[in-house]
């Protein structure tokens, strides 16, 4: 069965496109169908970049397109994800984070902050969340 990966990056005037470009890099490591869930429109240039990498788009207003079996959600946002997205049952939820407090429920946290120690996530680990911490988890070297 083909896996479906849904990325929800934070894109707004305050955070810019940093989260967006970071998850694009992570998506290159995955085999399966890749989709970006977008809250708002993005530039035509960015849209072209994604389409050239065979990445699909789903509007936050049209979540019915999400395949519920064998689907994974990757969140890269400091904000709480929308309630409509929380209602969908994903096989696993990954959170890319470098900041606390953690506002989104997840099964896995990836934090590639330089010098960060796993101890930073003691509470999350004790709650059963798998944590991958350090620069080894940053998506270097893929174009």
CSV table of C-alpha atoms in Angstrom, one decimal:
chain,number,residue,atom,x,y,z
A,1,UNK,CA,0.0,0.0,0.0
A,2,UNK,CA,1.4,3.4,-1.0
A,3,UNK,CA,2.0,5.8,1.9
A,4,UNK,CA,0.7,9.3,1.8
A,5,UNK,CA,2.6,12.1,3.6
A,6,UNK,CA,0.8,15.4,4.4
A,7,UNK,CA,2.9,18.3,5.4
A,8,UNK,CA,1.5,21.3,7.3
A,9,UNK,CA,4.0,24.1,7.4
A,10,UNK,CA,3.4,27.4,9.0
A,11,UNK,CA,3.4,30.2,6.4
A,12,UNK,CA,2.5,33.7,7.5
A,13,UNK,CA,3.9,37.3,7.6
A,14,UNK,CA,5.6,36.6,11.0
A,15,UNK,CA,7.3,33.3,10.2
A,16,UNK,CA,7.8,33.8,6.4
A,17,UNK,CA,8.6,30.7,4.4
A,18,UNK,CA,11.3,29.1,6.6
A,19,UNK,CA,9.1,26.3,7.8
A,20,UNK,CA,7.8,25.7,4.3
A,21,UNK,CA,11.3,25.3,2.8
A,22,UNK,CA,12.4,23.1,5.7
A,23,UNK,CA,9.6,20.6,5.2
A,24,UNK,CA,10.3,20.5,1.4
A,25,UNK,CA,13.8,19.2,2.3
A,26,UNK,CA,12.3,16.6,4.6
A,27,UNK,CA,9.9,15.5,1.9
A,28,UNK,CA,12.7,14.6,-0.4
A,29,UNK,CA,13.7,11.7,2.0
A,30,UNK,CA,10.3,10.0,1.7
A,31,UNK,CA,8.9,7.5,-0.7
A,32,UNK,CA,5.2,7.7,-1.3
A,33,UNK,CA,2.8,10.5,-2.3
A,34,UNK,CA,3.6,13.9,-0.9
A,35,UNK,CA,1.0,16.6,-0.3
A,36,UNK,CA,1.2,20.1,1.3
A,37,UNK,CA,-1.8,21.3,3.3
A,38,UNK,CA,-1.9,25.0,2.8
A,39,UNK,CA,-3.9,27.6,4.8
A,40,UNK,CA,-3.4,30.3,2.3
A,41,UNK,CA,-2.2,30.9,-1.2
A,42,UNK,CA,1.5,30.8,-2.1
A,43,UNK,CA,3.3,32.4,-4.9
A,44,UNK,CA,3.2,31.0,-8.4
A,45,UNK,CA,7.0,30.4,-8.2
A,46,UNK,CA,6.7,28.2,-5.1
A,47,UNK,CA,3.7,26.4,-6.6
A,48,UNK,CA,5.8,25.6,-9.7
A,49,UNK,CA,8.7,24.4,-7.5
A,50,UNK,CA,6.4,21.9,-5.7
A,51,UNK,CA,4.7,20.7,-8.8
A,52,UNK,CA,8.1,20.1,-10.5
A,53,UNK,CA,8.9,17.7,-7.5
A,54,UNK,CA,5.6,16.0,-7.9
A,55,UNK,CA,4.2,17.4,-4.7
A,56,UNK,CA,0.5,17.9,-4.5
A,57,UNK,CA,-1.5,20.6,-2.7
A,58,UNK,CA,-4.6,20.4,-0.5
A,59,UNK,CA,-6.4,23.5,0.7
A,60,UNK,CA,-7.2,23.5,4.4
A,61,UNK,CA,-10.8,24.1,3.3
A,62,UNK,CA,-10.8,20.8,1.3
A,63,UNK,CA,-9.5,18.1,3.7
A,64,UNK,CA,-11.8,15.5,2.2
A,65,UNK,CA,-9.0,14.7,-0.3
A,66,UNK,CA,-6.9,13.2,2.5
A,67,UNK,CA,-6.5,9.4,2.3
A,68,UNK,CA,-7.1,8.1,5.7
A,69,UNK,CA,-5.4,4.7,5.5
A,70,UNK,CA,-1.6,4.7,5.6
A,71,UNK,CA,-1.3,8.4,6.0
A,72,UNK,CA,1.2,10.5,8.0
A,73,UNK,CA,1.1,14.1,9.1
A,74,UNK,CA,4.2,16.2,9.4
A,75,UNK,CA,3.6,19.5,11.3
A,76,UNK,CA,6.2,22.4,11.2
A,77,UNK,CA,4.4,25.2,13.0
A,78,UNK,CA,4.6,27.0,16.3
A,79,UNK,CA,0.9,27.5,16.3
A,80,UNK,CA,-1.8,25.1,17.2
A,81,UNK,CA,-3.1,23.3,14.1
A,82,UNK,CA,-6.6,23.9,13.0
A,83,UNK,CA,-9.4,21.9,14.6
A,84,UNK,CA,-10.5,20.4,11.2
A,85,UNK,CA,-7.0,18.9,10.7
A,86,UNK,CA,-6.9,17.6,14.3
A,87,UNK,CA,-10.1,15.5,13.6
A,88,UNK,CA,-8.4,13.4,11.0
A,89,UNK,CA,-6.9,10.0,12.1
A,90,UNK,CA,-3.3,9.7,10.8
A,91,UNK,CA,-1.2,6.6,11.3
A,92,UNK,CA,1.5,8.8,12.9
A,93,UNK,CA,2.0,12.5,13.5
A,94,UNK,CA,5.5,14.0,13.4
A,95,UNK,CA,6.3,17.5,14.8
A,96,UNK,CA,9.3,19.4,13.6
A,97,UNK,CA,10.0,21.7,16.5
A,98,UNK,CA,12.7,23.7,18.3
A,99,UNK,CA,10.6,25.5,20.8
A,100,UNK,CA,8.4,24.9,23.8
A,101,UNK,CA,5.7,24.8,24.8
A,102,UNK,CA,4.7,22.1,22.4
A,103,UNK,CA,1.2,23.1,21.1
A,104,UNK,CA,0.5,20.1,18.9
A,105,UNK,CA,-0.1,16.5,19.8
A,106,UNK,CA,2.4,14.1,18.1
A,107,UNK,CA,3.9,10.7,18.1
A,108,UNK,CA,7.3,11.8,17.1
A,109,UNK,CA,9.3,15.1,17.7
A,110,UNK,CA,12.2,16.0,15.4
A,111,UNK,CA,14.4,18.9,16.7
A,112,UNK,CA,17.6,19.6,14.8
A,113,UNK,CA,18.7,22.5,17.1
A,114,UNK,CA,22.5,22.7,17.3
A,115,UNK,CA,23.7,21.7,20.8
A,116,UNK,CA,20.2,20.7,22.0
A,117,UNK,CA,20.2,17.7,24.4
A,118,UNK,CA,17.6,14.9,24.5
A,119,UNK,CA,17.0,15.9,28.1
A,120,UNK,CA,15.1,19.0,26.8
A,121,UNK,CA,12.3,16.5,26.0
A,122,UNK,CA,12.2,14.4,29.2
A,123,UNK,CA,8.6,15.2,29.8
A,124,UNK,CA,7.5,14.3,26.2
A,125,UNK,CA,9.6,11.1,26.3
A,126,UNK,CA,8.0,10.1,29.6
A,127,UNK,CA,4.6,10.5,27.9
A,128,UNK,CA,5.6,8.0,25.1
A,129,UNK,CA,6.6,10.4,22.4
A,130,UNK,CA,9.7,9.4,20.4
A,131,UNK,CA,12.2,12.3,20.1
A,132,UNK,CA,15.0,12.7,17.7
A,133,UNK,CA,17.3,15.6,18.7
A,134,UNK,CA,20.4,17.2,17.2
A,135,UNK,CA,21.8,18.4,13.9
A,136,UNK,CA,21.9,14.8,12.6
A,137,UNK,CA,18.2,15.1,12.0
A,138,UNK,CA,18.5,18.2,9.8
A,139,UNK,CA,17.9,17.5,6.1
A,140,UNK,CA,21.3,18.6,4.7
A,141,UNK,CA,22.6,18.0,1.2
A,142,UNK,CA,19.5,17.2,-0.8
A,143,UNK,CA,18.5,19.5,-3.7
